[in-house]
PDB file of C-alpha atoms in Angstrom:
ATOM      1  CA  GLN J   1     -24.365  65.473  83.816  1.00  0.00           C
ATOM      2  CA  VAL J   2     -21.535  67.570  82.377  1.00  0.00           C
ATOM      3  CA  GLN J   3     -19.767  66.428  79.231  1.00  0.00           C
ATOM      4  CA  VAL J   4     -16.706  67.964  77.573  1.00  0.00           C
ATOM      5  CA  VAL J   5     -15.766  66.800  74.076  1.00  0.00           C
ATOM      6  CA  GLU J   6     -12.749  67.827  71.984  1.00  0.00           C
ATOM      7  CA  SER J   7     -12.547  67.539  68.213  1.00  0.00           C
ATOM      8  CA  GLY J   8     -10.412  68.688  65.290  1.00  0.00           C
ATOM      9  CA  GLY J   9      -7.260  66.689  65.862  1.00  0.00           C
ATOM     10  CA  GLY J  10      -5.447  64.882  63.095  1.00  0.00           C
ATOM     11  CA  LEU J  11      -2.281  64.673  61.043  1.00  0.00           C
ATOM     12  CA  VAL J  12      -0.698  67.891  59.788  1.00  0.00           C
ATOM     13  CA  GLN J  13       2.683  68.722  58.286  1.00  0.00           C
ATOM     14  CA  ALA J  14       5.196  70.921  60.077  1.00  0.00           C
ATOM     15  CA  GLY J  15       4.496  74.594  59.524  1.00  0.00           C
ATOM     16  CA  GLY J  16       0.822  73.949  58.984  1.00  0.00           C
ATOM     17  CA  SER J  17      -2.248  74.995  60.948  1.00  0.00           C
ATOM     18  CA  LEU J  18      -5.041  73.227  62.763  1.00  0.00           C
ATOM     19  CA  ARG J  19      -8.033  74.350  64.813  1.00  0.00           C
ATOM     20  CA  LEU J  20      -9.248  72.342  67.774  1.00  0.00           C
ATOM     21  CA  SER J  21     -12.743  72.684  69.192  1.00  0.00           C
ATOM     22  CA  CYS J  22     -14.158  71.826  72.592  1.00  0.00           C
ATOM     23  CA  THR J  23     -17.857  71.746  73.325  1.00  0.00           C
ATOM     24  CA  ALA J  24     -19.289  71.562  76.832  1.00  0.00           C
ATOM     25  CA  SER J  25     -22.800  70.400  77.613  1.00  0.00           C
ATOM     26  CA  GLY J  26     -24.976  69.793  80.639  1.00  0.00           C
ATOM     27  CA  ARG J  27     -24.798  73.355  82.024  1.00  0.00           C
ATOM     28  CA  SER J  28     -25.064  76.843  80.635  1.00  0.00           C
ATOM     29  CA  PHE J  29     -21.748  78.023  79.239  1.00  0.00           C
ATOM     30  CA  ARG J  30     -21.573  80.805  81.836  1.00  0.00           C
ATOM     31  CA  TYR J  31     -21.064  78.042  84.404  1.00  0.00           C
ATOM     32  CA  TYR J  32     -17.648  77.343  82.874  1.00  0.00           C
ATOM     33  CA  GLU J  33     -15.928  80.451  84.186  1.00  0.00           C
ATOM     34  CA  VAL J  34     -12.511  79.481  82.848  1.00  0.00           C
ATOM     35  CA  MET J  35     -11.690  77.096  80.027  1.00  0.00           C
ATOM     36  CA  ALA J  36      -8.231  75.870  79.178  1.00  0.00           C
ATOM     37  CA  TRP J  37      -6.221  73.666  76.868  1.00  0.00           C
ATOM     38  CA  PHE J  38      -3.583  71.168  77.952  1.00  0.00           C
ATOM     39  CA  ARG J  39      -1.573  68.545  76.109  1.00  0.00           C
ATOM     40  CA  GLN J  40       0.285  65.383  76.968  1.00  0.00           C
ATOM     41  CA  ALA J  41       2.929  63.690  74.859  1.00  0.00           C
ATOM     42  CA  PRO J  42       3.830  60.006  75.353  1.00  0.00           C
ATOM     43  CA  GLY J  43       6.004  59.535  78.428  1.00  0.00           C
ATOM     44  CA  LYS J  44       5.606  63.152  79.520  1.00  0.00           C
ATOM     45  CA  GLU J  45       3.495  64.973  82.083  1.00  0.00           C
ATOM     46  CA  ARG J  46       0.435  66.962  81.118  1.00  0.00           C
ATOM     47  CA  GLU J  47       1.402  70.465  80.002  1.00  0.00           C
ATOM     48  CA  PHE J  48      -0.668  73.625  80.346  1.00  0.00           C
ATOM     49  CA  LEU J  49      -1.104  75.566  77.104  1.00  0.00           C
ATOM     50  CA  ALA J  50      -3.617  78.383  77.512  1.00  0.00           C
ATOM     51  CA  PHE J  51      -6.692  79.564  79.387  1.00  0.00           C
ATOM     52  CA  ILE J  52      -9.501  82.012  78.704  1.00  0.00           C
ATOM     53  CA  GLY J  53     -12.039  83.655  80.994  1.00  0.00           C
ATOM     54  CA  TRP J  54     -15.768  83.773  80.372  1.00  0.00           C
ATOM     55  CA  SER J  55     -15.764  87.182  78.697  1.00  0.00           C
ATOM     56  CA  GLY J  56     -12.777  86.314  76.517  1.00  0.00           C
ATOM     57  CA  ALA J  57     -10.889  89.379  77.732  1.00  0.00           C
ATOM     58  CA  SER J  58      -8.548  87.438  80.014  1.00  0.00           C
ATOM     59  CA  THR J  59      -6.175  85.013  78.307  1.00  0.00           C
ATOM     60  CA  TYR J  60      -2.805  83.512  79.140  1.00  0.00           C
ATOM     61  CA  TYR J  61      -0.412  81.354  77.134  1.00  0.00           C
ATOM     62  CA  ALA J  62       2.478  79.093  77.979  1.00  0.00           C
ATOM     63  CA  ASP J  63       5.804  80.259  76.563  1.00  0.00           C
ATOM     64  CA  SER J  64       6.011  77.187  74.349  1.00  0.00           C
ATOM     65  CA  VAL J  65       2.965  78.238  72.324  1.00  0.00           C
ATOM     66  CA  LYS J  66       2.820  82.023  72.731  1.00  0.00           C
ATOM     67  CA  GLY J  67       2.651  83.709  69.347  1.00  0.00           C
ATOM     68  CA  ARG J  68       1.650  80.497  67.569  1.00  0.00           C
ATOM     69  CA  PHE J  69      -1.557  79.385  69.299  1.00  0.00           C
ATOM     70  CA  THR J  70      -4.691  81.424  69.942  1.00  0.00           C
ATOM     71  CA  ILE J  71      -7.466  80.511  72.370  1.00  0.00           C
ATOM     72  CA  SER J  72     -10.988  81.847  71.910  1.00  0.00           C
ATOM     73  CA  ARG J  73     -14.533  80.981  72.943  1.00  0.00           C
ATOM     74  CA  ASP J  74     -18.024  81.304  71.550  1.00  0.00           C
ATOM     75  CA  ASN J  75     -20.416  81.187  74.474  1.00  0.00           C
ATOM     76  CA  ALA J  76     -23.479  81.018  72.217  1.00  0.00           C
ATOM     77  CA  LYS J  77     -22.142  77.715  70.863  1.00  0.00           C
ATOM     78  CA  ASN J  78     -20.810  76.471  74.229  1.00  0.00           C
ATOM     79  CA  THR J  79     -17.456  76.053  72.524  1.00  0.00           C
ATOM     80  CA  VAL J  80     -13.828  76.986  73.082  1.00  0.00           C
ATOM     81  CA  TYR J  81     -11.240  76.869  70.301  1.00  0.00           C
ATOM     82  CA  LEU J  82      -7.503  76.519  69.991  1.00  0.00           C
ATOM     83  CA  GLN J  83      -6.151  77.847  66.703  1.00  0.00           C
ATOM     84  CA  MET J  84      -2.686  76.412  66.133  1.00  0.00           C
ATOM     85  CA  SER J  85      -0.238  77.666  63.525  1.00  0.00           C
ATOM     86  CA  ALA J  86       3.442  77.169  62.680  1.00  0.00           C
ATOM     87  CA  LEU J  87       3.147  73.669  64.060  1.00  0.00           C
ATOM     88  CA  LYS J  88       6.294  71.774  64.988  1.00  0.00           C
ATOM     89  CA  SER J  89       6.987  68.091  65.490  1.00  0.00           C
ATOM     90  CA  GLU J  90       7.279  68.726  69.232  1.00  0.00           C
ATOM     91  CA  ASP J  91       3.620  69.810  69.238  1.00  0.00           C
ATOM     92  CA  THR J  92       2.628  66.181  68.704  1.00  0.00           C
ATOM     93  CA  ALA J  93       0.490  65.152  71.675  1.00  0.00           C
ATOM     94  CA  VAL J  94      -2.995  64.412  72.897  1.00  0.00           C
ATOM     95  CA  TYR J  95      -4.753  67.727  73.458  1.00  0.00           C
ATOM     96  CA  TYR J  96      -7.255  68.112  76.291  1.00  0.00           C
ATOM     97  CA  CYS J  97      -9.881  70.707  77.106  1.00  0.00           C
ATOM     98  CA  ALA J  98     -10.702  71.494  80.734  1.00  0.00           C
ATOM     99  CA  THR J  99     -13.160  73.763  82.531  1.00  0.00           C
ATOM    100  CA  LYS J 100     -13.211  75.464  85.903  1.00  0.00           C
ATOM    101  CA  GLU J 101     -16.265  76.855  87.657  1.00  0.00           C
ATOM    102  CA  ALA J 102     -15.871  80.002  89.747  1.00  0.00           C
ATOM    103  CA  ALA J 103     -16.019  78.241  93.114  1.00  0.00           C
ATOM    104  CA  ALA J 104     -13.726  75.341  92.209  1.00  0.00           C
ATOM    105  CA  ALA J 105     -10.104  75.153  93.338  1.00  0.00           C
ATOM    106  CA  GLY J 106      -8.993  73.595  90.071  1.00  0.00           C
ATOM    107  CA  TYR J 107     -10.211  72.329  86.725  1.00  0.00           C
ATOM    108  CA  ASN J 108     -13.084  70.007  87.513  1.00  0.00           C
ATOM    109  CA  TYR J 109     -14.245  68.806  84.088  1.00  0.00           C
ATOM    110  CA  TRP J 110     -12.043  67.277  81.403  1.00  0.00           C
ATOM    111  CA  GLY J 111     -12.541  65.934  77.922  1.00  0.00           C
ATOM    112  CA  GLN J 112     -11.206  62.651  76.571  1.00  0.00           C
ATOM    113  CA  GLY J 113      -8.612  64.326  74.369  1.00  0.00           C
ATOM    114  CA  THR J 114      -7.911  64.569  70.654  1.00  0.00           C
ATOM    115  CA  GLN J 115      -4.692  63.417  68.982  1.00  0.00           C
ATOM    116  CA  VAL J 116      -2.558  65.910  67.071  1.00  0.00           C
ATOM    117  CA  THR J 117       0.343  64.532  65.056  1.00  0.00           C
ATOM    118  CA  VAL J 118       2.762  66.867  63.281  1.00  0.00           C
ATOM    119  CA  SER J 119       4.902  65.323  60.559  1.00  0.00           C
ATOM    120  CA  SER J 120       8.167  66.735  59.260  1.00  0.00           C
TER     121      SER J 120
END
């Protein structure tokens, strides 16, 4: 089976930083061709944040987080990270990690999410 688990969420004050981690298991990390971060605030739709290719050379960020968030991956540890800085109250949400294999049409494995709360 494939399992995706996020960690690192918590309470942080506005302007602060936080690093989220996502570890995938059940397959070799090369299987997860693309990994991405999403978030969902209460009453809102899930929002795409960033993705990264297997080599780490290809990345893309949503305008809402560009310049503040950085996505990276460590294939030896089967882990993808989201480094968040200059956090704002509007960043409060449940953050999800998702993976996409090369042959899949969309993201086919998702984690359970980790809560990030930014206080003013």
